[in-house]
Coordinates of C-alpha atoms and ligand atoms in Angstrom, one line a residue:
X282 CA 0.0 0.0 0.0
X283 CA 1.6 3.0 -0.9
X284 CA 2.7 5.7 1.6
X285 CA 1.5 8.8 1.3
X286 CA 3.8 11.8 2.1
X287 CA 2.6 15.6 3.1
X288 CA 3.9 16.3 6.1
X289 CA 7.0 18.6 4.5
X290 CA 10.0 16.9 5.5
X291 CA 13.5 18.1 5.4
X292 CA 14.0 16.7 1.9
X293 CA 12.5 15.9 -0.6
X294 CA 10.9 12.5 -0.8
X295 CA 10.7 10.0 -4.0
X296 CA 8.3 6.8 -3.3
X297 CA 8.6 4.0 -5.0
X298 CA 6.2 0.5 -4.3
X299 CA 9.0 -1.6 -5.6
X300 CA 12.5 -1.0 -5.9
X301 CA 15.4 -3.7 -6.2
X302 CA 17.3 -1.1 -3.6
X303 CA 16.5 2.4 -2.1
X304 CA 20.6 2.7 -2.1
X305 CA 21.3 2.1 -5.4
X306 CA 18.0 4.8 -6.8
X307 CA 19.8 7.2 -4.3
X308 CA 23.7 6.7 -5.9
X309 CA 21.9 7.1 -9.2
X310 CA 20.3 10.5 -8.2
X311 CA 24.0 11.7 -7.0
X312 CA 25.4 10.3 -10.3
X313 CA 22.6 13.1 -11.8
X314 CA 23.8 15.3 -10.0
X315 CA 20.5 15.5 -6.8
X316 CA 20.8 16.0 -3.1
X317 CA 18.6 16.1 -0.2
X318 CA 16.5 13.4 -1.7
X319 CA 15.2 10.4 0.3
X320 CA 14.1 7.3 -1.8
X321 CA 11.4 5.4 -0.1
X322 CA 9.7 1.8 -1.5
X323 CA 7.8 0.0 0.1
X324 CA 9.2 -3.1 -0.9
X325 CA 13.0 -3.6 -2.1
X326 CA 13.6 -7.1 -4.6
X327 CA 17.2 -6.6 -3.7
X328 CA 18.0 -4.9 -0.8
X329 CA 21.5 -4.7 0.3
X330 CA 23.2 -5.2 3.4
X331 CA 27.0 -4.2 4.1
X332 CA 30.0 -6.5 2.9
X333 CA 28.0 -8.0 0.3
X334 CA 24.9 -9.1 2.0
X335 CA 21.3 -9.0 1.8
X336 CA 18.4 -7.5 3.2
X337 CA 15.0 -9.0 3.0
X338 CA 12.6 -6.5 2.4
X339 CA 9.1 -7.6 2.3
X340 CA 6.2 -5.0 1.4
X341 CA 5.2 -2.9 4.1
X342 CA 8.7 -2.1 5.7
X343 CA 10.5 1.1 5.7
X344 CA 13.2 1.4 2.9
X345 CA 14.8 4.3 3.1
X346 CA 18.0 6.1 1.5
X347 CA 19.0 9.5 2.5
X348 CA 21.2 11.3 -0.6
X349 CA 23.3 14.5 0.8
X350 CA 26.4 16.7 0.6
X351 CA 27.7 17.2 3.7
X352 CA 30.5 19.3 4.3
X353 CA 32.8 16.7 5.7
X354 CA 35.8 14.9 4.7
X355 CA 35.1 10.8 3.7
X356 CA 37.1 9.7 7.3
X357 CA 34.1 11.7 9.3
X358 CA 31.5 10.1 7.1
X359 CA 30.5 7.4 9.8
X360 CA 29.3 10.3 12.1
X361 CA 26.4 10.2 9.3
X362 CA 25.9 6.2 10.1
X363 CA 25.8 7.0 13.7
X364 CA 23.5 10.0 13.5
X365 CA 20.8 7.8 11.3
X366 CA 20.7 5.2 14.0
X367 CA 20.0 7.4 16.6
X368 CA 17.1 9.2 14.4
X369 CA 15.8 5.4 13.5
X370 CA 16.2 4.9 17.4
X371 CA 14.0 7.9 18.5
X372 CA 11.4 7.2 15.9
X373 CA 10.9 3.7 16.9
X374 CA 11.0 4.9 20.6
X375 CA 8.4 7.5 19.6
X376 CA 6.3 4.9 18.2
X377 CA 6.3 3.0 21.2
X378 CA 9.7 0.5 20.9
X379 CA 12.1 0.1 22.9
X380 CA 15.0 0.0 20.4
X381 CA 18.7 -0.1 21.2
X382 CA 21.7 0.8 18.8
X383 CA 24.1 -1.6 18.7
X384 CA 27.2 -0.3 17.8
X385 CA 28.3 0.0 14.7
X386 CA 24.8 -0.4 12.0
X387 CA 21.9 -2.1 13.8
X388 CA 19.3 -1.7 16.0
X389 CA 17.7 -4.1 18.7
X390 CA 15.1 -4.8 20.3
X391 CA 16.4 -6.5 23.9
X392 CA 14.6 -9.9 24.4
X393 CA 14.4 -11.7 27.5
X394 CA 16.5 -15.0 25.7
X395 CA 18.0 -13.1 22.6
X396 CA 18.1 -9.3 20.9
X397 CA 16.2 -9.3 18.0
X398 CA 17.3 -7.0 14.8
X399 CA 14.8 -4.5 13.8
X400 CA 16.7 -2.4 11.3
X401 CA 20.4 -2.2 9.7
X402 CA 21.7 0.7 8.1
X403 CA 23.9 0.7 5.1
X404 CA 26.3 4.1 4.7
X405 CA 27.8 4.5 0.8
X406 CA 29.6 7.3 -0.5
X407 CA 31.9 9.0 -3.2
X408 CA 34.5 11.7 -2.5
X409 CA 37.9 13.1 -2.6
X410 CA 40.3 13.2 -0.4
X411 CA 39.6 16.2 1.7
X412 CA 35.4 16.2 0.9
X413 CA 33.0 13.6 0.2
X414 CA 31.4 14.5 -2.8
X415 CA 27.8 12.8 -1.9
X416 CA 26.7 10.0 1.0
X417 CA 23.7 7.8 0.9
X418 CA 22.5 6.5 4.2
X419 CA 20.2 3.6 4.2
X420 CA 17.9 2.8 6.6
X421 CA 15.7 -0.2 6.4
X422 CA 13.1 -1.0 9.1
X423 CA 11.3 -3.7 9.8
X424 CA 7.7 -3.4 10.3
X425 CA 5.3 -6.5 9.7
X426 CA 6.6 -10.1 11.0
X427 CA 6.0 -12.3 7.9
X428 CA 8.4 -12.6 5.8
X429 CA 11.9 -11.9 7.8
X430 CA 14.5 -14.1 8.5
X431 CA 15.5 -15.6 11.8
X432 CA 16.4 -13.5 14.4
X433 CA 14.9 -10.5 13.1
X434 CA 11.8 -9.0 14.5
X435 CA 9.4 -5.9 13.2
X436 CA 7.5 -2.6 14.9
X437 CA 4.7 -4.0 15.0
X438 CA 5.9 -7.3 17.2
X439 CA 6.2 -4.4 20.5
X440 CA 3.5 -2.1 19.4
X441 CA -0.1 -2.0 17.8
X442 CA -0.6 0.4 15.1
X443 CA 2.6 2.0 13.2
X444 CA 2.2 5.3 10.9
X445 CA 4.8 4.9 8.5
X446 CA 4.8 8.6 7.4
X447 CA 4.7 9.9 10.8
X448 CA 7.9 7.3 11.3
X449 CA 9.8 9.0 8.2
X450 CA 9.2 12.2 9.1
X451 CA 10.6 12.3 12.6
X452 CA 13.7 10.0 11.3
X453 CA 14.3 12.2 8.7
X454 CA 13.8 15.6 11.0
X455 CA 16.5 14.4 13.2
X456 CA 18.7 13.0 11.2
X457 CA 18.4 17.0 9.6
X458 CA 19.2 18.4 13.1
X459 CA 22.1 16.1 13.5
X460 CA 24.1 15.9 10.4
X461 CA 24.5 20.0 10.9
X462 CA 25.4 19.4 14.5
X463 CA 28.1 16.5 14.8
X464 CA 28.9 17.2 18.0
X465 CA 25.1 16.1 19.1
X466 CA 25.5 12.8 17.9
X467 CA 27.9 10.8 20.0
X468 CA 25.8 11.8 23.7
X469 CA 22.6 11.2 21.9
X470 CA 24.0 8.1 20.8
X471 CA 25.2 6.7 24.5
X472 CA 21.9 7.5 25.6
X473 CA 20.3 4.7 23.2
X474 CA 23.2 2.5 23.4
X475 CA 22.9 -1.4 23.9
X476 CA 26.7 -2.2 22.9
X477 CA 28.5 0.3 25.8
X478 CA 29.4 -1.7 28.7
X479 CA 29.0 -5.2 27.0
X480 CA 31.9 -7.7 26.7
X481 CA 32.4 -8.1 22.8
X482 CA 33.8 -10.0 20.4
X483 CA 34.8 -7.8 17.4
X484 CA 35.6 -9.8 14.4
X485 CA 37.2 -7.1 12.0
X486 CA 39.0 -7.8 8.7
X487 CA 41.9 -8.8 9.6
X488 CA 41.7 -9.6 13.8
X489 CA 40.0 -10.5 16.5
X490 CA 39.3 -8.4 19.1
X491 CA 37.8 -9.3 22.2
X492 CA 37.4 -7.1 25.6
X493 CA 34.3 -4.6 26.8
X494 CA 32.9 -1.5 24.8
X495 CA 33.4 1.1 27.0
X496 CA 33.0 4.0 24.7
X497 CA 32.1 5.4 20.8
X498 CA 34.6 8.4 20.1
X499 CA 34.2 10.4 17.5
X500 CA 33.6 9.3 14.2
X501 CA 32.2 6.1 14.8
X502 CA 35.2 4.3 16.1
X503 CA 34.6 1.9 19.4
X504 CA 36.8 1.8 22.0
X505 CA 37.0 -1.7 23.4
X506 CA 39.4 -2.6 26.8
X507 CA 41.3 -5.6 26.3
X508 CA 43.8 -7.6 28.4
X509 CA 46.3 -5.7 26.5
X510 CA 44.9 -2.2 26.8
X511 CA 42.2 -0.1 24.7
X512 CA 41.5 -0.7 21.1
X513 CA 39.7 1.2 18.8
X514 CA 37.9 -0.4 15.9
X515 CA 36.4 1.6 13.1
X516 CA 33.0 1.4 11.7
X517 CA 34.1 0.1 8.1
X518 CA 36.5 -2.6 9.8
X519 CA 33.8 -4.5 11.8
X520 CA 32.5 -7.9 10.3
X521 CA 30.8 -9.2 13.2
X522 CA 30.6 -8.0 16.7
X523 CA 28.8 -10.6 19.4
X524 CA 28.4 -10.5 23.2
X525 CA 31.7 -12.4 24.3
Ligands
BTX230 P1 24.2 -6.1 7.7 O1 25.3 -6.7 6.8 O2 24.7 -5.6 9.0 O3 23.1 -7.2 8.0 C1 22.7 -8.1 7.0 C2 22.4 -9.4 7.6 O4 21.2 -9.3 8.4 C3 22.0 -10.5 6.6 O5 23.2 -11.3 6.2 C4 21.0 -11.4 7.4 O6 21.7 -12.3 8.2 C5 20.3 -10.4 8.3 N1 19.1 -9.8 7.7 C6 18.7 -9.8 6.4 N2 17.6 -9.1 6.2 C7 17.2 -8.8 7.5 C8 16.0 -8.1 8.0 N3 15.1 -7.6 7.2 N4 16.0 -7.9 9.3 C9 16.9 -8.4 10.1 N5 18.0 -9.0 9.7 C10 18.1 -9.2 8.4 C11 22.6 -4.1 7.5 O7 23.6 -5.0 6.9 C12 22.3 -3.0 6.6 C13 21.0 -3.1 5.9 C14 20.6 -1.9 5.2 C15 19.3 -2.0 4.5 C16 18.8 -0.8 3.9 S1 17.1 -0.9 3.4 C17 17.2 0.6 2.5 C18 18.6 0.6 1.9 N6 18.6 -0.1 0.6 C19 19.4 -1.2 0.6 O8 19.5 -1.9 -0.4 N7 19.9 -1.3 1.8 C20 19.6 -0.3 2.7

């Protein structure tokens, strides 16, 4: 059913019913040229998750890709990835979930047994050296049940009704407040924070790293305290990151 948009959000908003990915309709936009555009479908054929893997993406979900320019050189891009989970996070809390980031592209919902994943967020971008040239921040949201794989869960598994317009409109509001305001993002992120004070396992390209999250500095990077002192990991390095 397709989503209806009037509320005037912060950019401007190109629905779709089907898609094969929200991502790659946003890169295309940059490659014309756009900016400020979100893509929205309400179903994705092949959506994309990061290193190569999928995302399932039944109708009825929110799909979402977020084309902009920011003013930012391509090493501080992750504060963008960082900044969209906390805007998923407050939506979903504003529609009655309790979701929790976990660090560095997902968010939970805390089970009694197991967290389940209710959304993953893909960050792609193009740039120089000193300037990224365009980002596209993907966001995709579960909402019904049927249809997701194991371990996932949806909205409307912790609360009755969901408005999915109402949902894009506050994500994309505050993702608009934070991407001007950086320095907003890392305490607003703590505060919904599920991976902070967990022991982890952080399977990266090339290591293993194993010790407790204590913080997220600025851009993205966790800090984890190991027998051998602290670590930082960076957002694009991380494969897999498990309670340890
Ligand atoms: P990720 O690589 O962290 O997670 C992908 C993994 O999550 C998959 O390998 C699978 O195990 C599991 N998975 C697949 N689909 C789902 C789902 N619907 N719910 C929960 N778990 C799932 C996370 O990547 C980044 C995902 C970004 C998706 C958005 S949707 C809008 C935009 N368009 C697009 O193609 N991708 C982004």
């Amino acid at each position: 059913e397709a989503i209806e948009f009037d509320l005037g959000a912060p950019f401007e908003i190109e629905y779709h019913d089907s898609l094969p990915s929200t991502n790659a309709r946003a890169r295309e936009l940059a490659a014309e040229g756009a900016t400020d555009v979100a893509v929205v479908a309400d179903e994705q054929t092949g959506g994309r998750g990061r290193l190569d893997r999928g995302w399932v993406s039944p109708p009825g979900g929110v799909w979402l890709s977020v084309l902009c320019r920011p003013d930012l050189p391509p090493a501080h891009a992750p504060i963008l990835t960082l900044a969209a989970a906390v805007a998923a996070a407050e939506a979903a809390r504003e529609a009655g979930v309790d979701a929790r980031i976990k660090w560095p592209n997902d968010l939970l919902v805390p089970g009694a047994d197991s967290d389940e994943k209710l959304a993953g967020i893909l960050t792609e971008m193009e740039g120089e050296a000193d300037r990224v040239s365009w980002v596209v921040v993907g966001i995709g949201i579960n909402v019904r049940e049927d249809g997701l794989p194991e371990g996932a869960t949806g909205l409307l598994a912790h609360t009755d009704a969901v408005d999915r317009r109402i949902f894009v409109q506050r994500l994309l509001e505050r993702f608009d407040t934070l991407r001007d305001d950086p320095k907003a993002v890392m305490p607003a992120w703590r505060d919904h924070a599920l991976t902070l004070g967990q022991r982890v396992r952080v399977e990266t390209t090339t290591d293993e790293i194993v010790g407790e999250a204590v913080d997220v500095e600025f851009p993205g990077s966790l800090v984890v305290e190991t027998d051998d002192g602290r670590v930082r990991v960076h957002t694009g390095d991380c494969e897999h990151l498990r309670p340890a």
